Coordinates of C-alpha atoms in Angstrom, one line a residue:
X1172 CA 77.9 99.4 199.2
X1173 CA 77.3 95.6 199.2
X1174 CA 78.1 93.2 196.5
X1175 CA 74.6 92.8 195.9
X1176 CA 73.8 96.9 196.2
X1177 CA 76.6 96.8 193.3
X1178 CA 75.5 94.0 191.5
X1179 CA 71.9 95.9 191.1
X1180 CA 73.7 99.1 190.6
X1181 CA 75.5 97.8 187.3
X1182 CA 72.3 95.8 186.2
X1183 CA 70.6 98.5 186.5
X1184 CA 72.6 100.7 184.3
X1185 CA 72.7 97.7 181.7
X1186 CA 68.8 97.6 181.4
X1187 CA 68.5 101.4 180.7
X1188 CA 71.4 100.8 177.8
X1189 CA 69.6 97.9 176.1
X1190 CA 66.1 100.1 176.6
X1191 CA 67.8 103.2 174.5
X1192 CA 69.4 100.9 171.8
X1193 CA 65.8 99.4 171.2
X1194 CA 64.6 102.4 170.6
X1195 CA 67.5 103.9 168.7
X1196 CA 67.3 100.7 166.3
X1197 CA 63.7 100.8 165.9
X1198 CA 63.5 104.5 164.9
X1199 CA 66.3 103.7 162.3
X1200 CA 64.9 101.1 160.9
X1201 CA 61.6 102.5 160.1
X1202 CA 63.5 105.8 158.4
X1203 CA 65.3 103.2 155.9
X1204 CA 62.6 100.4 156.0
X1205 CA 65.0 97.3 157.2
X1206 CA 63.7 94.4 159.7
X1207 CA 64.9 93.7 163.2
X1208 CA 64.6 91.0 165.2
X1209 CA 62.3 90.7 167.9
X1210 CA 64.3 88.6 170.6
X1211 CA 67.8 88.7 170.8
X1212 CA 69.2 84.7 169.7
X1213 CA 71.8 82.4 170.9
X1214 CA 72.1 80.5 167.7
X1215 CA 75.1 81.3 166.0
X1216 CA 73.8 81.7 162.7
X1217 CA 71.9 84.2 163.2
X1218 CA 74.4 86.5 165.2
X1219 CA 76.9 86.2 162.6
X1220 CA 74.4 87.1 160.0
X1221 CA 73.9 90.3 162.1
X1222 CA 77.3 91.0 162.8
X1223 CA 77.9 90.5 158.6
X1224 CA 75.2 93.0 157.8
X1225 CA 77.0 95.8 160.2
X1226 CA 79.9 95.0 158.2
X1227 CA 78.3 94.7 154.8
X1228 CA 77.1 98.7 155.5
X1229 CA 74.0 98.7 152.9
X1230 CA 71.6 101.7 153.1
X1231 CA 73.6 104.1 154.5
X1232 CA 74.6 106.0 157.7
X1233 CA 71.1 105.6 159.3
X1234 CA 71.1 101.5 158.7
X1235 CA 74.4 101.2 159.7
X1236 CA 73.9 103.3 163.1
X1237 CA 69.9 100.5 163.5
X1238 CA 72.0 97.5 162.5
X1239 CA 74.8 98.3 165.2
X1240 CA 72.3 99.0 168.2
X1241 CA 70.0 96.2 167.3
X1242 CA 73.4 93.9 167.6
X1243 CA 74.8 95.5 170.8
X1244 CA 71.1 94.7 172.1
X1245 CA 71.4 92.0 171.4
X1246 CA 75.0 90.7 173.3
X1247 CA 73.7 92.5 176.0
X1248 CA 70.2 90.2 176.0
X1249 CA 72.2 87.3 176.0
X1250 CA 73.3 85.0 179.2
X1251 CA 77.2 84.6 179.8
X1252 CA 76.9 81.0 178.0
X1253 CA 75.2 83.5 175.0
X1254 CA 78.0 86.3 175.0
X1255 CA 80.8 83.4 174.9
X1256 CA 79.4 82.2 171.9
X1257 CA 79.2 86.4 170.5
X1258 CA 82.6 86.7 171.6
X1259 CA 83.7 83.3 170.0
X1260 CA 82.6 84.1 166.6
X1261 CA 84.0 87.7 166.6
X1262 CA 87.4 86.1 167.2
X1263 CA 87.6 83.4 165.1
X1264 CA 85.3 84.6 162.2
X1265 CA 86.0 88.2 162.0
X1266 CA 89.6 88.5 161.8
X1267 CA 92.0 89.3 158.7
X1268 CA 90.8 88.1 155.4
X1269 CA 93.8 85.8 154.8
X1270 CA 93.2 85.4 151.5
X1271 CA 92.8 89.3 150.9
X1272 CA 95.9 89.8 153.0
X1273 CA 97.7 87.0 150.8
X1274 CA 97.0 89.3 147.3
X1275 CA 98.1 92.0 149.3
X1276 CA 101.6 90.5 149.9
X1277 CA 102.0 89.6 146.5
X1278 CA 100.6 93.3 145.0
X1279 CA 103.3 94.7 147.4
X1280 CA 106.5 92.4 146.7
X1281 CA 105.4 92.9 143.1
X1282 CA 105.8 96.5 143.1
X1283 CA 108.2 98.3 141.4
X1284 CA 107.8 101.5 140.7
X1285 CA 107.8 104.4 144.1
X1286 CA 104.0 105.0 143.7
X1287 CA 103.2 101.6 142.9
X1288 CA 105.0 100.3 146.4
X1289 CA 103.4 103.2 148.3
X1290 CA 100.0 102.4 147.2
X1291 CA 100.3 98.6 148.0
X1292 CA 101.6 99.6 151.3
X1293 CA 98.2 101.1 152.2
X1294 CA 96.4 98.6 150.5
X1295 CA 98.2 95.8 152.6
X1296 CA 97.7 98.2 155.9
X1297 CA 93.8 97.8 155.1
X1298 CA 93.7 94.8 154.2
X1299 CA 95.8 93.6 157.6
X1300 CA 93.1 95.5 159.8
X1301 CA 90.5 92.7 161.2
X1302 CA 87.3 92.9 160.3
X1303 CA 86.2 92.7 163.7
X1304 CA 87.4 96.3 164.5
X1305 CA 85.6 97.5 161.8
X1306 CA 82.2 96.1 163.4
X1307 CA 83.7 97.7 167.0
X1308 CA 84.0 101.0 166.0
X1309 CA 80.4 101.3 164.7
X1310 CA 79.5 101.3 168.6
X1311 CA 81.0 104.9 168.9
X1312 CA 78.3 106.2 167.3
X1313 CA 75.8 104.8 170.0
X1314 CA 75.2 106.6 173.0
X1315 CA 77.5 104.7 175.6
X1316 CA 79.0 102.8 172.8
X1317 CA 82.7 103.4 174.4
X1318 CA 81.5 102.4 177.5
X1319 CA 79.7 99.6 176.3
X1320 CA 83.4 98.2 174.2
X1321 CA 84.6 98.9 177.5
X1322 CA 82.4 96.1 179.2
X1323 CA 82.3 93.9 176.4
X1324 CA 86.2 93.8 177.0
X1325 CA 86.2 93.3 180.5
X1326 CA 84.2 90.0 180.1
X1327 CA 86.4 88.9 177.0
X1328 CA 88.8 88.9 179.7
X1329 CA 86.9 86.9 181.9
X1330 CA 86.4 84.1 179.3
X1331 CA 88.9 84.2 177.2
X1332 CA 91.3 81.0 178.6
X1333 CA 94.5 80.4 176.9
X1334 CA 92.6 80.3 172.9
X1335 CA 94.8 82.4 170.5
X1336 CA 92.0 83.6 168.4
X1337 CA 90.2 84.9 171.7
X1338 CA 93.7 86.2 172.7
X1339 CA 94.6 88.2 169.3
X1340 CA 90.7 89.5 170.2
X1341 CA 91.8 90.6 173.2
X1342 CA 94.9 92.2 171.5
X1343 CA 92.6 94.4 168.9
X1344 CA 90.3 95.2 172.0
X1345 CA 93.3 96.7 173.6
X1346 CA 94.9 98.4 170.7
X1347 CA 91.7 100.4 169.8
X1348 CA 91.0 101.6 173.3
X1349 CA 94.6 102.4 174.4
X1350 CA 94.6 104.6 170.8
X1351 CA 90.9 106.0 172.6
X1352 CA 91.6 106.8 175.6
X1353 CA 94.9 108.7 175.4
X1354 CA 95.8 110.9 178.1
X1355 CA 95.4 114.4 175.9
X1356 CA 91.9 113.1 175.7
X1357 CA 91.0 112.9 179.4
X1358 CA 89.7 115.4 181.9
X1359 CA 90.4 115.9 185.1
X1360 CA 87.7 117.1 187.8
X1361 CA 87.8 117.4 191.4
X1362 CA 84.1 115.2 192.8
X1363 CA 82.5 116.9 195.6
X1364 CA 79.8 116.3 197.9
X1365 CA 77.6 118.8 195.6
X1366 CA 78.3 116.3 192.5
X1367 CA 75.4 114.4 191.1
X1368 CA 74.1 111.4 193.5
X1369 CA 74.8 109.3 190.1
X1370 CA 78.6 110.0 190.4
X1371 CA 78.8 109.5 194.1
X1372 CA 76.9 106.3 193.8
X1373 CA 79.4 105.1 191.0
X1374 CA 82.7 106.2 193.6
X1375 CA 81.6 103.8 196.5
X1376 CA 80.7 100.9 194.0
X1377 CA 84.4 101.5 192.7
X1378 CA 86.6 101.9 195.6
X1379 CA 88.9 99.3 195.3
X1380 CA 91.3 100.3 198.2
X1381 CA 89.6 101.2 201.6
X1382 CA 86.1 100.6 201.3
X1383 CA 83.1 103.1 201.4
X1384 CA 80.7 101.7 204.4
X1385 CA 78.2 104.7 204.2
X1386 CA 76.7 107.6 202.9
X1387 CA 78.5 109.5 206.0
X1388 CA 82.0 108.2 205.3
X1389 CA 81.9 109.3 201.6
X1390 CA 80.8 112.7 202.9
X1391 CA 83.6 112.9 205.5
X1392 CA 86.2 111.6 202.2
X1393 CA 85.0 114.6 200.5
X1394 CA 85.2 117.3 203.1
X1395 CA 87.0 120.5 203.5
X1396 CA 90.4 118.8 204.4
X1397 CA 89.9 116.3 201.5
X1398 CA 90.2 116.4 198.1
X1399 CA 88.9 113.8 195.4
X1400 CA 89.5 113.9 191.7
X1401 CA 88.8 111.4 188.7
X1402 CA 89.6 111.4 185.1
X1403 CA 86.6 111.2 182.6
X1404 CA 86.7 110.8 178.9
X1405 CA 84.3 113.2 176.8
X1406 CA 82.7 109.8 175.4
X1407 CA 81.9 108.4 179.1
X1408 CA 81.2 111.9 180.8
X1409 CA 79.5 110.0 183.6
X1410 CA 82.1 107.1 183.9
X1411 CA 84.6 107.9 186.4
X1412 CA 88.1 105.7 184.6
X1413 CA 89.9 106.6 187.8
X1414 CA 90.0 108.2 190.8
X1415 CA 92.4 109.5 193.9
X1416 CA 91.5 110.1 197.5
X1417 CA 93.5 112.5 199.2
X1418 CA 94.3 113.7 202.7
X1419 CA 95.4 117.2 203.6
X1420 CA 97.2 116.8 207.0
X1421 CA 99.9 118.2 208.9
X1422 CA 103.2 115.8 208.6
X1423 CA 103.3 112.1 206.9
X1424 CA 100.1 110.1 208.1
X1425 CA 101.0 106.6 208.9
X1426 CA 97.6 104.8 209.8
X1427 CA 94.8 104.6 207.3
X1428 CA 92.1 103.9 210.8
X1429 CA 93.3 107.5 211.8
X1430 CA 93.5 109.4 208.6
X1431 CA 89.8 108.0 207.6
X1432 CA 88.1 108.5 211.5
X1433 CA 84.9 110.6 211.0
X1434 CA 85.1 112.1 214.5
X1435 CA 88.6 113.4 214.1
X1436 CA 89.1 117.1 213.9
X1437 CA 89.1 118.9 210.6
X1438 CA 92.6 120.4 209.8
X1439 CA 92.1 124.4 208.1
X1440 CA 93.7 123.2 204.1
X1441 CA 95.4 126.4 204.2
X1442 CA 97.3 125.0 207.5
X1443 CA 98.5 121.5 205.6
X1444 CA 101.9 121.3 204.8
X1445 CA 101.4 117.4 203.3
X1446 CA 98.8 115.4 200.7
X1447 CA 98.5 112.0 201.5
X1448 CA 97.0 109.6 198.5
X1449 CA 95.9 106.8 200.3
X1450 CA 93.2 105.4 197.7
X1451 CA 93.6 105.0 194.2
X1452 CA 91.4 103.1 192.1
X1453 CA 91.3 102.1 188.5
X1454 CA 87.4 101.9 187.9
X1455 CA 86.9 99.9 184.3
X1456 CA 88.5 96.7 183.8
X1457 CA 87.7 96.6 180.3
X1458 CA 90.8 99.2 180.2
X1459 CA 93.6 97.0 181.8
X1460 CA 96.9 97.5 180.5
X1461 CA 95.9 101.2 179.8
X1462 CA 97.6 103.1 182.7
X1463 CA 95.8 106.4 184.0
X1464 CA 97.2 106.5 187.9
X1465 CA 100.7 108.1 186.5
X1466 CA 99.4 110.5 184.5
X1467 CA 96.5 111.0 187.3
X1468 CA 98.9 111.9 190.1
X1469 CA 100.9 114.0 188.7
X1470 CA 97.8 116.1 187.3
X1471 CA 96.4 116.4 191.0
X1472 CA 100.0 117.4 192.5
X1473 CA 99.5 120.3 190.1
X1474 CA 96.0 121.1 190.7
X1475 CA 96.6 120.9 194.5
X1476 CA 99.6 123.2 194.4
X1477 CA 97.5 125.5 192.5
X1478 CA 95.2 125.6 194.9
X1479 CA 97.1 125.3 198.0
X1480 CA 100.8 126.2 197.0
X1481 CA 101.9 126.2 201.4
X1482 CA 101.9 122.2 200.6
X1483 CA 105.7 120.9 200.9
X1484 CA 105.5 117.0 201.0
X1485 CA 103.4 114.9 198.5
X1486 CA 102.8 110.9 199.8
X1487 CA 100.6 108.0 199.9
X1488 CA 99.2 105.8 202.2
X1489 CA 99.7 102.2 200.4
X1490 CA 98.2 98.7 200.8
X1491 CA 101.4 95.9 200.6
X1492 CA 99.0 93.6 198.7
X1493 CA 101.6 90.9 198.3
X1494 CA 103.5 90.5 201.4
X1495 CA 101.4 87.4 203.0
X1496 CA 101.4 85.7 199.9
X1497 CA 105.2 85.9 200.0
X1498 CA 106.2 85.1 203.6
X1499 CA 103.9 81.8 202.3
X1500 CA 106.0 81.2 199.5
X1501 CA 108.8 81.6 201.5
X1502 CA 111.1 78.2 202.0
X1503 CA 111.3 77.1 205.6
X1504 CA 114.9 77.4 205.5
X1505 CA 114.5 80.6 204.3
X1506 CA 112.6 81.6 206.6
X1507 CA 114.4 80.7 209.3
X1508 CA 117.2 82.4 208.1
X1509 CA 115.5 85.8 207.8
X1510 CA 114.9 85.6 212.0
X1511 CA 117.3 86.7 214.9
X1512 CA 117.9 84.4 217.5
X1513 CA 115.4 87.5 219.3
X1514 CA 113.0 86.4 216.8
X1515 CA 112.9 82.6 217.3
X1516 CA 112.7 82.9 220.9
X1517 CA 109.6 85.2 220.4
X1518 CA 107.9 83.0 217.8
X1519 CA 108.5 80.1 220.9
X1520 CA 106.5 82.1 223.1
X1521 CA 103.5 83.0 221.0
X1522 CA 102.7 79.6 219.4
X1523 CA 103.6 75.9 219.7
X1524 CA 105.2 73.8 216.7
X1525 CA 108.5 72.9 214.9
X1526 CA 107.6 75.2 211.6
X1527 CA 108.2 78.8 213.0
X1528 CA 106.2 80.0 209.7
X1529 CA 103.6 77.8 210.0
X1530 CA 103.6 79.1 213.5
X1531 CA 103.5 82.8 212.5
X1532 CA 100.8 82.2 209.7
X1533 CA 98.4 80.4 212.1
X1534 CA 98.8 83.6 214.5
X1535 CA 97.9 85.8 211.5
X1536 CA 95.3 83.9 211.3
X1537 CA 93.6 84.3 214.3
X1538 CA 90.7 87.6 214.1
X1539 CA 92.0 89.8 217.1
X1540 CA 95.8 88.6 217.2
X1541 CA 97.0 92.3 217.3
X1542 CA 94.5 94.1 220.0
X1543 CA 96.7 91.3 222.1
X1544 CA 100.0 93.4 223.0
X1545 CA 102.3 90.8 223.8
X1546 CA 102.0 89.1 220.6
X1547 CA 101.9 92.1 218.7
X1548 CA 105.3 93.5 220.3
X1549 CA 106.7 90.2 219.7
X1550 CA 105.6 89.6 215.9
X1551 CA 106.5 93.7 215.2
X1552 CA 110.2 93.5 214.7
X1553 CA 109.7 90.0 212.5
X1554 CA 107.1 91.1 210.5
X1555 CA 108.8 94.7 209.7
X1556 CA 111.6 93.4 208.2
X1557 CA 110.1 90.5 206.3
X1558 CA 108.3 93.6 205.0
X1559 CA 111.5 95.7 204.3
X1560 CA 113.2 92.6 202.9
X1561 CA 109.9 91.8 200.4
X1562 CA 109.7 95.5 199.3
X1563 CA 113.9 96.3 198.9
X1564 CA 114.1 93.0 196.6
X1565 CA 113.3 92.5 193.3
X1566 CA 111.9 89.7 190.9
X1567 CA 113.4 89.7 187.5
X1568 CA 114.5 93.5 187.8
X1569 CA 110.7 94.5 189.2
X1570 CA 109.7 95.1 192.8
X1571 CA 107.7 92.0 194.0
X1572 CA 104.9 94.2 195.2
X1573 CA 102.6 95.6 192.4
X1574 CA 101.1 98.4 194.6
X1575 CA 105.1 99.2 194.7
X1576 CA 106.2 98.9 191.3
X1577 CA 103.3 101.4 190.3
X1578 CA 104.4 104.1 192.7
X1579 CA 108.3 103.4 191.6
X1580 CA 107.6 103.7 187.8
X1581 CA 105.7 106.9 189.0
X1582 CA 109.1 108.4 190.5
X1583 CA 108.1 107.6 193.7
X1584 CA 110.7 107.0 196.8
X1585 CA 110.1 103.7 199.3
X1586 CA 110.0 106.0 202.5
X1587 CA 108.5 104.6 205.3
X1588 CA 107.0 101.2 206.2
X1589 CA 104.7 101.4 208.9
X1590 CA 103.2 99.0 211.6
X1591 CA 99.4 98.3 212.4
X1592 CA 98.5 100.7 210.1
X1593 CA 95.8 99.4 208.3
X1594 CA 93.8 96.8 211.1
X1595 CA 90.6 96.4 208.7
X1596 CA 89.9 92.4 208.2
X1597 CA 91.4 93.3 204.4
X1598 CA 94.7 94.8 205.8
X1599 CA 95.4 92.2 208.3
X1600 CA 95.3 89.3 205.6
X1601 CA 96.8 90.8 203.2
X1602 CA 99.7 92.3 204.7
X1603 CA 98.9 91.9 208.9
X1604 CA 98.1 95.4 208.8
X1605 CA 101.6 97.0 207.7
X1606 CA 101.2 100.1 205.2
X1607 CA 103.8 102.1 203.5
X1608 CA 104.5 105.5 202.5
X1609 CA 105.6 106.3 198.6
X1610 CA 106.9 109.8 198.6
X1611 CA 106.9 111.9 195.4
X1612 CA 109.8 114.5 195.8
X1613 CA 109.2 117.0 192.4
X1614 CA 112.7 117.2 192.0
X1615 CA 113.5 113.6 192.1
X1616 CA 110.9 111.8 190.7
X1617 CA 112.5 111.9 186.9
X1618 CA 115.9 110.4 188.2
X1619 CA 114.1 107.7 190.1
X1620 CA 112.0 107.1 187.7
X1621 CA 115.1 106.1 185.6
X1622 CA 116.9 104.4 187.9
X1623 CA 114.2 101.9 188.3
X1624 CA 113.2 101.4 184.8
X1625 CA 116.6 101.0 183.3
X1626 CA 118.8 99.0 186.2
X1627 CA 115.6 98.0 188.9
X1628 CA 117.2 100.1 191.2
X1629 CA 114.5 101.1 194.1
X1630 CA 114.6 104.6 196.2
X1631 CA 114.7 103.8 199.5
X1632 CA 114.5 106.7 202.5
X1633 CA 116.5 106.2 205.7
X1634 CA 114.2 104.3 207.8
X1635 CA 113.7 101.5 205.8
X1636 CA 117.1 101.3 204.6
X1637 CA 118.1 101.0 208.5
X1638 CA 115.1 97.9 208.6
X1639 CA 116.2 96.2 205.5
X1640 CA 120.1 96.7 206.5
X1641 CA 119.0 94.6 209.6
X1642 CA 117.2 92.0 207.6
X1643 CA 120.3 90.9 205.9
X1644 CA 122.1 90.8 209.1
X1645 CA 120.0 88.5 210.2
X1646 CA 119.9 86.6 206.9
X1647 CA 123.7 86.3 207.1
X1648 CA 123.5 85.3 210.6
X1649 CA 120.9 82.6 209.5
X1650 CA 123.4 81.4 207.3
X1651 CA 126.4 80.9 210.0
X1652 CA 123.5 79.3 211.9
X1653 CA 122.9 77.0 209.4
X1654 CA 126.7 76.1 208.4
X1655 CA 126.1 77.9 205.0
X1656 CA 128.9 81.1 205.5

């Protein structure tokens, strides 16, 4: 799907909403006789009027339910420049009642007997509660009121800047959803090619990893060798908040272009010894800092030994989003120190120039560099263990990779590190094609799990302990080279 197919998609979906709300505040307000406005407004005045009069609650359930759809029709009538200014006056005029929270304080120091400081203590709870979340919950009664807090978060995030009132916003946003979407709350179902064309539609617009180029590649994602499942909650029961791709093969896959060819031979499920996650995608923005892929792994590893209990090894196929971005960041010097005097002579041979990096960057630049063999046999043995040494080290006790510190706090072990594995135009800039392998072991996914979130210590199989062993060899060569050790 393009960006514009998407674009349509989503608009499309945000027309129907403000249709229904119309309607839903129109019948309401005839039942209990209150006026709406016609046309949604920009002028400040007026929205904070409406947004008072959801909080002020007069007339009952039924008003309550008109005034809240009549004001989410309204945000979603207005231009970004419109919803800035919505989102502007919910953060800075909506928040605690200081002065109410003041009283509150003084009720509660004042206290003295065990009831007395008990009651207070509520009193001051209330009382601490913006009033803004009050006005945010009246949405769940909507139909796709969740989803609809969902979005209006997601472009709070876009335009929220550095602004502490738009940040504490931000902060009650994340507080309500993350007490929302809890993981005893979510389902988990497996999406076939017999699930509604809505659904299908909404996984290719969300693919984040490896994307969807057609109807036929979707179907050959969900065939009999592959397995696809997303978590819904009951309040978005079309709304897909994450999904996993998966690959039942025969031995560790190590090239995404392979596992993903249409042509390839289907392998019988009940011959796989091995599940390969090579796509997972977090679909609503609105719910950053809310983490599902855990919780979502670990639910399909169970479902698919259910299903297919022969399976022995559980991995993924992963992107190395960072590594580019970090041999750029690189220092010259250290640069230079992480090549063999192998690795210098090779770099000599495939480009011109004193900077070596600069000289490997420019390469990577180029479209085709790796259908050329000779460069790509000479750049393999650099770029592999800039690639061990970026994803053995650590920043501030985390691994420097974020695809990698999500599969680590998972349980997950470093395994295998793999070359030209990904040669889309997104792999090759991002990570000049290199993908590696997370392995989940059952029994050891606890202890690393602890190693890493208590002392940053990563798990790292065999043959990338051998690559990053001989990256430091080289690094303390580069040192002697360089009159440092």
């Amino acid at each position: 799907m393009t960006d514009h197919q998407s674009e349509r998609f989503f608009d499309r979906a945000i027309g129907n909403l403000a249709v229904a709300w119309r309607d839903i505040a129109a019948s309401a307000a005839r039942g209990v006789g209150i006026k709406l406005e016609d046309e949604a407004t920009r002028d400040a005045g007026s929205l904070r009027t409406m947004m008072q009069a959801c909080l002020d609650a007069k007339g009952g359930e039924v008003s309550a339910r008109a005034r809240a759809a009549e004001l989410g029709r309204a945000y979603l009538k207005l231009d970004s420049q419109g919803r800035r200014l919505f989102l502007g006056l919910l953060a800075k005029d909506f928040g605690v009642d200081r002065e109410k929270a003041h009283e509150a304080i003084d009720r509660y120091e004042g206290a003295d007997e065990e009831a007395e400081i008990l009651l207070a203590e509520q009193n001051l709870r209330q009382v601490l509660v913006p009033r803004r979340v009050k006005l945010l919950t009246q949405f769940n009664s909507l139909p796709e009121g969740v989803k609809f807090l969902v979005d209006m978060r997601a472009e709070l995030m876009e335009v929220m800047g550095e602004e502490p009132a738009m940040a504490a916003l931000d902060r009650d946003f994340l507080e309500l959803l993350t007490s929302w979407f809890d993981t005893g709350f979510l389902d988990l179902q497996r999406i076939t090619w017999d699930s509604p064309a809505a659904l299908l539609e909404k996984l290719i617009a969300y693919e984040a990893v490896h994307e969807i180029r057609s109807w036929d590649d979707l179907r050959n994602r969900l065939d009999s060798d592959r397995r696809c499942f997303a978590l819904f909650h009951p309040r978005m029961p079309h709304e897909p908040l994450a999904f996993v791709e998966v690959a039942l093969v025969k031995g560790i896959a190590r090239n995404v272009q392979t596992l993903l060819d249409e042509k390839a031979p289907q392998v019988d499920p009940r011959a796989a010894d091995t599940a390969i996650f090579y796509s997972i995608s977090n679909t609503q923005r609105g719910l950053k800092g809310i983490s599902f892929g855990d919780y979502l792994i670990k639910m399909v590893v169970l479902e698919l030994l259910r299903d297919l209990p022969q399976l022995k090894v559980f991995a993924t196929l992963s992107p190395v989003p960072g590594l580019r971005r970090w041999i750029e960041r690189l220092t010259p010097e250290a640069f230079n120190r992480a090549l063999s005097d192998d690795d210098r002579g090779a770099l000599d041979r495939v480009g011109a120039g004193e900077d070596r990096k600069a000289r490997l960057l420019g390469k990577l630049d180029t479209a085709v560099w790796h259908e050329d063999e000779p460069t790509a046999k000479a750049l393999e043995p650099i770029l592999m263990r800039l690639a061990a040494t970026y994803l053995t080290g650590t920043h501030n006790g985390q691994a420097q990779d974020p695809v990698e510190r999500f599969h680590l706090r998972n349980g997950a072990r470093l395994d295998h590190i793999n070359w030209l594995a990904d040669t889309s135009a997104k792999g090759l800039k991002q990570s000049a094609g290199i993908m590696v392998n997370y392995r989940y072991i059952v029994d050891d996914i606890e202890k690393n799990h602890e190693a890493y979130v208590t002392n940053g210590r990563i798990a790292v199989g065999g043959e990338v302990k051998a690559l990053a062993k001989k990256a430091r060899e080289n690094g303390r060569s580069g040192f002697r080279r360089l009159g440092l050790g």
